[in-house]
Amino acid sequence: MTDNTALKALADNGVSIWLDDLSRERLTSGNLQEVIDTKGVVGVTTNPSIFQVALSDGESYSEQVAQLAADNSTLDDAVTAMTSQDVRDACDVLLPVFEATDGLDGRVSIEVDPRLAADTDRTVAQAKELRDLVDRPNLLVKIPATVEGLPAITQVVAEGISVNVTLIFSLDRYRAVMNAFLTGLEQAREAGKDITTIASVASFFVSRVDSEVDKRLDAIEGEHADAAKKLKGKAAIANARLAYQAYEEVFSTPRWKNLEADGAKPQRPLWASTGVKDPAYPDTMYVTELVAPGTVNTMPEKTLDAVKDHGEITGNTIEGTYEESSEVLDALERLGISYSEVTAQLEKEGVDKFEKSWEELLAGVQAELDKAAR
């Protein structure tokens, strides 16, 4: 555990610090262990964009690429082999954290192919494949919170697989995600699975909400321009705080208490997309303004370093904010900014972005395989 005041204060307030990045270079250089030791990192998240950047560094992967080319591996199999090895190795690095926290932290995520976001059955099949391939107790399989992803979440949890639900933007969809998780736990228990080993986080995206809402606020002119200006930079935090309110409600119901009595662990809210995109805002705001017990904040290293350097942690910054947060969303609606329209657009863009990164990743790996085969 770090002795840095801000990062220690986060942990003391019940926030688990996860790193939103992974690469072969981080693993082989010992950097991942270093950020665990010096920056209080207790988990790792990955996504197609992160792997696309990591694998574009051909140097670190050249030996494995040569072997895959020699084995005549298909492109999809090659990408799966490369990403799953990184995740497996990261799981091994974080295993002591996993054991010390009784499975709460020390988790590493790997995402199903984003091209399957609208295919329930193939998402379930790949989740099982990734579970078997990585074969580590501290793995989380990432499934997007699309309409088709919801039944996949239930089926995968029912199989006893721990899940990171990703790309959550709206409160309604978040409630559906929590329901899918609880239904999966109930089915797992009914099938005789050990539900004490099933973990889950729900990745609620933050900064992208402000990016889209602020763009719409900037377009408002005339008599409402001043009111619009005052709402800039407020939507994302309000949305996340109301998500925490929903989490508190769902995980205090008799339905949950019944599962908890049999050893189930709650699905923790995870704040994702926490890098600040507008330089006008404090670079730590999606961390310092979302402090509450039982949460995870996954940060790009730049954000983590900013918190370490000048983050001011003032205790729980979510409790007591629900009325004010609701008013922010109501005020946006009054200005003609539709919450449901914004969140639906962000989900579509999120899936598209990950698909594009995956296509770039495939193209990059294919080029390396071709080069190695010559």
Short mmCIF file of C-alpha atoms in Angstrom, two decimals:
data_model
loop_
_atom_site.label_atom_id
_atom_site.label_comp_id
_atom_site.label_asym_id
_atom_site.label_seq_id
_atom_site.Cartn_x
_atom_site.Cartn_y
_atom_site.Cartn_z
CA MET A 1 0.00 0.00 0.00
CA THR A 2 1.21 3.46 -0.91
CA ASP A 3 2.11 6.00 1.75
CA ASN A 4 0.89 8.84 -0.52
CA THR A 5 -1.64 10.90 1.45
CA ALA A 6 -4.28 11.31 -1.28
CA LEU A 7 -4.16 7.73 -2.54
CA LYS A 8 -4.19 6.36 1.01
CA ALA A 9 -7.18 8.58 1.81
CA LEU A 10 -9.06 7.13 -1.16
CA ALA A 11 -8.45 3.60 0.10
CA ASP A 12 -9.38 4.61 3.66
CA ASN A 13 -12.69 5.93 2.32
CA GLY A 14 -13.53 2.61 0.69
CA VAL A 15 -12.39 3.35 -2.88
CA SER A 16 -10.35 0.67 -4.66
CA ILE A 17 -7.78 2.15 -7.06
CA TRP A 18 -7.50 0.24 -10.33
CA LEU A 19 -5.24 1.06 -13.27
CA ASP A 20 -6.95 1.47 -16.63
CA ASP A 21 -4.04 0.20 -18.70
CA LEU A 22 -2.01 -2.90 -19.45
CA SER A 23 0.80 -3.82 -21.83
CA ARG A 24 3.48 -6.49 -22.21
CA GLU A 25 6.03 -3.74 -21.53
CA ARG A 26 4.43 -2.96 -18.13
CA LEU A 27 4.64 -6.63 -17.24
CA THR A 28 8.15 -7.44 -18.41
CA SER A 29 9.70 -4.26 -16.99
CA GLY A 30 8.19 -4.77 -13.54
CA ASN A 31 6.23 -1.52 -13.89
CA LEU A 32 2.91 -3.13 -12.95
CA GLN A 33 4.36 -4.32 -9.66
CA GLU A 34 5.84 -0.86 -9.16
CA VAL A 35 2.46 0.92 -9.49
CA ILE A 36 0.99 -1.60 -7.07
CA ASP A 37 3.74 -0.84 -4.55
CA THR A 38 3.95 2.94 -4.98
CA LYS A 39 0.52 4.07 -6.18
CA GLY A 40 -1.86 1.83 -4.28
CA VAL A 41 -3.14 0.06 -7.41
CA VAL A 42 -5.18 -3.04 -6.51
CA GLY A 43 -6.68 -3.99 -9.88
CA VAL A 44 -6.36 -3.56 -13.65
CA THR A 45 -8.88 -2.92 -16.41
CA THR A 46 -8.30 -3.33 -20.13
CA ASN A 47 -10.35 -2.67 -23.24
CA PRO A 48 -9.87 -3.00 -27.01
CA SER A 49 -8.43 0.52 -27.25
CA ILE A 50 -5.81 -0.23 -24.58
CA PHE A 51 -4.77 -3.46 -26.31
CA GLN A 52 -4.65 -1.72 -29.69
CA VAL A 53 -2.13 0.78 -28.29
CA ALA A 54 -0.15 -1.93 -26.47
CA LEU A 55 0.09 -4.29 -29.42
CA SER A 56 1.14 -1.50 -31.78
CA ASP A 57 4.46 -1.78 -29.90
CA GLY A 58 5.60 -4.73 -32.00
CA GLU A 59 8.89 -5.05 -30.09
CA SER A 60 7.34 -6.53 -26.92
CA TYR A 61 5.24 -9.05 -28.81
CA SER A 62 7.64 -10.04 -31.62
CA GLU A 63 8.66 -13.39 -30.11
CA GLN A 64 5.06 -14.49 -29.57
CA VAL A 65 4.03 -13.22 -33.02
CA ALA A 66 6.80 -15.28 -34.63
CA GLN A 67 5.59 -18.40 -32.80
CA LEU A 68 1.95 -17.75 -33.76
CA ALA A 69 2.95 -17.24 -37.39
CA ALA A 70 4.96 -20.48 -37.33
CA ASP A 71 1.91 -22.29 -35.92
CA ASN A 72 -0.29 -20.86 -38.72
CA SER A 73 -2.65 -19.36 -36.13
CA THR A 74 -5.74 -17.58 -37.42
CA LEU A 75 -5.86 -13.83 -36.87
CA ASP A 76 -8.59 -14.04 -34.21
CA ASP A 77 -6.75 -16.82 -32.38
CA ALA A 78 -3.51 -14.83 -32.47
CA VAL A 79 -5.12 -11.73 -30.96
CA THR A 80 -6.84 -13.82 -28.29
CA ALA A 81 -3.57 -15.58 -27.45
CA MET A 82 -1.67 -12.29 -27.12
CA THR A 83 -4.25 -10.43 -25.04
CA SER A 84 -5.03 -13.40 -22.81
CA GLN A 85 -1.33 -13.92 -22.04
CA ASP A 86 -1.02 -10.32 -20.85
CA VAL A 87 -4.11 -10.67 -18.70
CA ARG A 88 -2.97 -14.04 -17.30
CA ASP A 89 0.42 -12.57 -16.37
CA ALA A 90 -1.23 -9.53 -14.79
CA CYS A 91 -3.51 -11.85 -12.79
CA ASP A 92 -0.39 -13.58 -11.45
CA VAL A 93 1.17 -10.24 -10.44
CA LEU A 94 -2.04 -9.24 -8.64
CA LEU A 95 -2.70 -12.62 -7.02
CA PRO A 96 -1.24 -11.57 -3.62
CA VAL A 97 -3.68 -8.60 -3.57
CA PHE A 98 -6.54 -10.94 -4.51
CA GLU A 99 -5.65 -13.28 -1.66
CA ALA A 100 -5.07 -10.50 0.88
CA THR A 101 -8.48 -8.93 0.13
CA ASP A 102 -10.40 -12.23 0.05
CA GLY A 103 -11.12 -11.81 -3.66
CA LEU A 104 -12.44 -8.27 -3.43
CA ASP A 105 -9.54 -6.72 -5.37
CA GLY A 106 -6.52 -8.03 -7.26
CA ARG A 107 -8.79 -8.37 -10.29
CA VAL A 108 -7.85 -8.07 -13.97
CA SER A 109 -10.42 -7.61 -16.76
CA ILE A 110 -10.48 -8.90 -20.32
CA GLU A 111 -13.22 -7.92 -22.75
CA VAL A 112 -15.19 -10.13 -25.10
CA ASP A 113 -14.81 -9.23 -28.77
CA PRO A 114 -16.74 -5.92 -29.14
CA ARG A 115 -18.15 -7.13 -32.46
CA LEU A 116 -20.33 -9.50 -30.38
CA ALA A 117 -22.06 -6.68 -28.46
CA ALA A 118 -25.40 -7.48 -30.14
CA ASP A 119 -25.05 -11.28 -29.97
CA THR A 120 -26.03 -12.82 -26.63
CA ASP A 121 -25.11 -16.45 -27.38
CA ARG A 122 -21.68 -15.74 -28.85
CA THR A 123 -20.89 -13.35 -25.97
CA VAL A 124 -21.65 -16.14 -23.49
CA ALA A 125 -19.57 -18.63 -25.49
CA GLN A 126 -16.58 -16.29 -25.64
CA ALA A 127 -16.85 -15.44 -21.93
CA LYS A 128 -16.49 -19.15 -21.15
CA GLU A 129 -13.60 -19.45 -23.62
CA LEU A 130 -11.75 -16.53 -22.01
CA ARG A 131 -12.37 -17.92 -18.52
CA ASP A 132 -10.83 -21.24 -19.58
CA LEU A 133 -7.98 -19.66 -21.54
CA VAL A 134 -6.82 -17.27 -18.81
CA ASP A 135 -7.61 -19.82 -16.10
CA ARG A 136 -7.04 -17.57 -13.10
CA PRO A 137 -9.38 -17.05 -10.11
CA ASN A 138 -8.94 -13.25 -10.20
CA LEU A 139 -10.14 -12.77 -13.79
CA LEU A 140 -13.12 -10.58 -14.66
CA VAL A 141 -14.69 -11.03 -18.10
CA LYS A 142 -15.96 -7.74 -19.51
CA ILE A 143 -19.39 -7.74 -21.14
CA PRO A 144 -20.98 -4.54 -22.53
CA ALA A 145 -24.27 -3.42 -21.03
CA THR A 146 -26.14 -3.50 -24.33
CA VAL A 147 -29.70 -4.83 -24.44
CA GLU A 148 -28.28 -8.10 -25.80
CA GLY A 149 -25.55 -8.05 -23.14
CA LEU A 150 -28.02 -8.19 -20.24
CA PRO A 151 -29.10 -11.85 -20.67
CA ALA A 152 -25.45 -12.72 -21.36
CA ILE A 153 -24.49 -11.23 -17.97
CA THR A 154 -27.10 -13.40 -16.26
CA GLN A 155 -25.98 -16.57 -18.06
CA VAL A 156 -22.27 -15.96 -17.46
CA VAL A 157 -22.75 -15.21 -13.74
CA ALA A 158 -24.96 -18.31 -13.50
CA GLU A 159 -21.95 -20.27 -14.83
CA GLY A 160 -19.92 -18.99 -11.87
CA ILE A 161 -17.85 -16.56 -13.98
CA SER A 162 -16.94 -13.18 -12.46
CA VAL A 163 -17.98 -10.26 -14.66
CA ASN A 164 -17.09 -6.63 -15.28
CA VAL A 165 -20.11 -5.04 -16.97
CA THR A 166 -18.88 -2.21 -19.17
CA LEU A 167 -20.24 0.76 -21.15
CA ILE A 168 -22.98 1.76 -18.70
CA PHE A 169 -24.24 5.31 -19.21
CA SER A 170 -27.88 5.50 -18.07
CA LEU A 171 -29.51 4.90 -14.71
CA ASP A 172 -32.23 2.68 -16.22
CA ARG A 173 -29.66 0.46 -17.89
CA TYR A 174 -27.62 0.34 -14.67
CA ARG A 175 -30.67 -0.92 -12.77
CA ALA A 176 -31.15 -3.57 -15.47
CA VAL A 177 -27.48 -4.57 -15.07
CA MET A 178 -27.87 -5.02 -11.31
CA ASN A 179 -31.00 -7.10 -11.91
CA ALA A 180 -29.15 -9.26 -14.45
CA PHE A 181 -26.38 -9.83 -11.91
CA LEU A 182 -28.77 -10.79 -9.10
CA THR A 183 -30.70 -13.14 -11.41
CA GLY A 184 -27.39 -14.78 -12.39
CA LEU A 185 -26.45 -15.25 -8.74
CA GLU A 186 -29.86 -16.80 -7.99
CA GLN A 187 -29.46 -19.21 -10.91
CA ALA A 188 -25.91 -20.06 -9.85
CA ARG A 189 -27.09 -20.84 -6.31
CA GLU A 190 -29.94 -22.97 -7.64
CA ALA A 191 -27.46 -24.93 -9.76
CA GLY A 192 -25.30 -25.60 -6.69
CA LYS A 193 -22.45 -23.23 -7.63
CA ASP A 194 -20.33 -21.62 -4.92
CA ILE A 195 -21.62 -18.05 -5.11
CA THR A 196 -19.04 -16.81 -2.59
CA THR A 197 -16.43 -16.89 -5.39
CA ILE A 198 -18.43 -14.83 -7.91
CA ALA A 199 -17.39 -11.18 -8.14
CA SER A 200 -18.67 -8.35 -10.29
CA VAL A 201 -18.23 -4.66 -10.94
CA ALA A 202 -20.50 -2.40 -12.98
CA SER A 203 -18.46 0.09 -15.01
CA PHE A 204 -20.37 3.35 -15.10
CA PHE A 205 -18.77 5.73 -17.61
CA VAL A 206 -18.22 9.29 -16.43
CA SER A 207 -16.27 11.81 -18.53
CA ARG A 208 -17.95 10.98 -21.83
CA VAL A 209 -21.26 12.20 -20.38
CA ASP A 210 -19.81 15.67 -19.80
CA SER A 211 -18.18 15.71 -23.24
CA GLU A 212 -21.52 15.14 -24.97
CA VAL A 213 -23.69 17.26 -22.65
CA ASP A 214 -21.24 20.18 -22.66
CA LYS A 215 -21.22 20.16 -26.45
CA ARG A 216 -25.00 20.50 -26.42
CA LEU A 217 -24.89 23.19 -23.72
CA ASP A 218 -22.41 25.21 -25.78
CA ALA A 219 -24.88 25.21 -28.69
CA ILE A 220 -27.57 26.94 -26.61
CA GLU A 221 -27.82 30.63 -27.38
CA GLY A 222 -30.10 33.53 -26.46
CA GLU A 223 -31.93 33.87 -23.15
CA HIS A 224 -30.95 30.39 -21.91
CA ALA A 225 -27.22 30.71 -22.65
CA ASP A 226 -26.30 31.74 -19.10
CA ALA A 227 -28.28 28.90 -17.54
CA ALA A 228 -26.58 26.50 -19.95
CA LYS A 229 -23.13 27.78 -19.06
CA LYS A 230 -23.75 27.16 -15.34
CA LEU A 231 -24.53 23.50 -16.00
CA LYS A 232 -21.29 22.73 -17.83
CA GLY A 233 -19.19 20.01 -16.21
CA LYS A 234 -21.98 18.93 -13.86
CA ALA A 235 -23.88 16.20 -15.71
CA ALA A 236 -21.36 13.36 -15.42
CA ILE A 237 -20.83 13.63 -11.67
CA ALA A 238 -24.56 14.05 -11.03
CA ASN A 239 -25.28 10.96 -13.14
CA ALA A 240 -22.67 8.86 -11.33
CA ARG A 241 -23.87 9.99 -7.92
CA LEU A 242 -27.43 8.96 -8.78
CA ALA A 243 -26.03 5.61 -9.91
CA TYR A 244 -24.57 5.17 -6.44
CA GLN A 245 -27.99 5.96 -4.97
CA ALA A 246 -29.44 3.17 -7.15
CA TYR A 247 -26.67 0.82 -5.96
CA GLU A 248 -27.48 1.59 -2.32
CA GLU A 249 -31.17 0.90 -2.94
CA VAL A 250 -30.72 -2.39 -4.79
CA PHE A 251 -28.12 -3.78 -2.40
CA SER A 252 -30.29 -3.17 0.64
CA THR A 253 -33.37 -5.05 -0.65
CA PRO A 254 -34.64 -8.35 0.85
CA ARG A 255 -33.77 -9.99 -2.47
CA TRP A 256 -30.10 -9.02 -2.02
CA LYS A 257 -30.05 -9.78 1.71
CA ASN A 258 -31.19 -13.32 0.91
CA LEU A 259 -28.21 -13.82 -1.43
CA GLU A 260 -25.82 -12.08 0.95
CA ALA A 261 -26.82 -14.52 3.69
CA ASP A 262 -25.42 -17.28 1.47
CA GLY A 263 -22.11 -15.43 1.05
CA ALA A 264 -22.73 -13.45 -2.14
CA LYS A 265 -20.62 -10.33 -2.71
CA PRO A 266 -22.29 -7.16 -4.04
CA GLN A 267 -21.62 -5.89 -7.54
CA ARG A 268 -19.57 -2.77 -6.88
CA PRO A 269 -19.98 0.43 -8.92
CA LEU A 270 -16.80 1.15 -10.87
CA TRP A 271 -16.17 4.68 -12.14
CA ALA A 272 -14.69 4.36 -15.65
CA SER A 273 -13.66 6.96 -18.21
CA THR A 274 -12.27 9.09 -15.37
CA GLY A 275 -9.64 10.97 -17.36
CA VAL A 276 -10.75 14.61 -17.66
CA LYS A 277 -11.13 15.60 -21.31
CA ASP A 278 -11.76 19.35 -20.87
CA PRO A 279 -8.63 21.20 -19.65
CA ALA A 280 -10.91 23.83 -18.08
CA TYR A 281 -11.82 21.31 -15.36
CA PRO A 282 -9.65 20.04 -12.49
CA ASP A 283 -7.83 16.93 -13.73
CA THR A 284 -8.82 14.98 -10.62
CA MET A 285 -12.54 15.86 -10.48
CA TYR A 286 -13.87 12.44 -11.54
CA VAL A 287 -11.96 10.94 -8.63
CA THR A 288 -12.33 13.47 -5.81
CA GLU A 289 -16.05 14.08 -6.48
CA LEU A 290 -16.95 10.37 -6.55
CA VAL A 291 -15.63 9.10 -3.22
CA ALA A 292 -17.86 6.61 -1.40
CA PRO A 293 -17.49 3.21 0.29
CA GLY A 294 -17.64 0.08 -1.83
CA THR A 295 -16.61 1.72 -5.11
CA VAL A 296 -13.80 1.22 -7.61
CA ASN A 297 -12.16 4.03 -9.58
CA THR A 298 -10.19 2.84 -12.59
CA MET A 299 -7.83 5.53 -13.80
CA PRO A 300 -5.45 6.06 -16.69
CA GLU A 301 -1.98 6.54 -15.19
CA LYS A 302 -2.04 10.26 -16.02
CA THR A 303 -5.12 10.71 -13.80
CA LEU A 304 -3.64 8.48 -11.11
CA ASP A 305 -0.48 10.61 -11.08
CA ALA A 306 -2.54 13.80 -10.86
CA VAL A 307 -4.40 12.46 -7.81
CA LYS A 308 -1.11 11.36 -6.26
CA ASP A 309 0.39 14.80 -6.87
CA HIS A 310 -2.42 17.18 -5.90
CA GLY A 311 -5.66 15.27 -5.28
CA GLU A 312 -7.65 16.52 -2.29
CA ILE A 313 -9.70 13.76 -0.73
CA THR A 314 -12.26 15.24 1.66
CA GLY A 315 -14.15 12.10 2.63
CA ASN A 316 -17.42 10.84 1.18
CA THR A 317 -18.41 13.23 -1.63
CA ILE A 318 -21.53 11.31 -2.76
CA GLU A 319 -23.58 11.05 0.40
CA GLY A 320 -26.17 13.82 0.68
CA THR A 321 -25.93 14.89 -2.99
CA TYR A 322 -28.88 13.03 -4.52
CA GLU A 323 -31.39 15.89 -4.54
CA GLU A 324 -28.86 18.29 -6.04
CA SER A 325 -27.83 15.67 -8.63
CA SER A 326 -31.43 15.06 -9.69
CA GLU A 327 -31.89 18.79 -10.12
CA VAL A 328 -28.91 18.93 -12.51
CA LEU A 329 -30.50 16.31 -14.79
CA ASP A 330 -33.91 18.03 -14.52
CA ALA A 331 -32.35 21.37 -15.44
CA LEU A 332 -30.78 19.82 -18.54
CA GLU A 333 -34.15 18.45 -19.62
CA ARG A 334 -35.69 21.89 -19.19
CA LEU A 335 -33.06 23.24 -21.57
CA GLY A 336 -34.06 20.63 -24.14
CA ILE A 337 -31.16 18.22 -23.54
CA SER A 338 -32.65 14.74 -23.49
CA TYR A 339 -30.99 12.40 -20.99
CA SER A 340 -32.21 9.27 -22.77
CA GLU A 341 -31.01 10.58 -26.13
CA VAL A 342 -27.55 11.44 -24.76
CA THR A 343 -27.05 8.09 -23.02
CA ALA A 344 -28.30 6.08 -26.02
CA GLN A 345 -25.90 7.98 -28.29
CA LEU A 346 -22.99 7.42 -25.90
CA GLU A 347 -23.64 3.69 -25.73
CA LYS A 348 -23.71 3.41 -29.53
CA GLU A 349 -20.53 5.50 -29.85
CA GLY A 350 -18.84 3.41 -27.13
CA VAL A 351 -19.53 0.13 -28.94
CA ASP A 352 -18.47 1.68 -32.28
CA LYS A 353 -15.24 3.02 -30.77
CA PHE A 354 -14.28 -0.37 -29.32
CA GLU A 355 -15.16 -2.10 -32.61
CA LYS A 356 -12.94 0.34 -34.50
CA SER A 357 -10.06 -0.20 -32.05
CA TRP A 358 -10.51 -3.97 -32.42
CA GLU A 359 -10.40 -3.70 -36.23
CA GLU A 360 -7.19 -1.62 -35.95
CA LEU A 361 -5.77 -4.21 -33.56
CA LEU A 362 -6.61 -7.03 -36.00
CA ALA A 363 -5.02 -5.13 -38.90
CA GLY A 364 -1.87 -4.44 -36.87
CA VAL A 365 -1.50 -8.06 -35.75
CA GLN A 366 -2.14 -9.32 -39.30
CA ALA A 367 0.67 -7.10 -40.58
CA GLU A 368 3.02 -8.48 -37.89
CA LEU A 369 2.03 -12.07 -38.67
CA ASP A 370 2.64 -11.49 -42.39
CA LYS A 371 6.05 -9.98 -41.65
CA ALA A 372 6.99 -12.89 -39.37
CA ALA A 373 5.88 -15.45 -41.96
CA ARG A 374 8.11 -14.01 -44.70
#
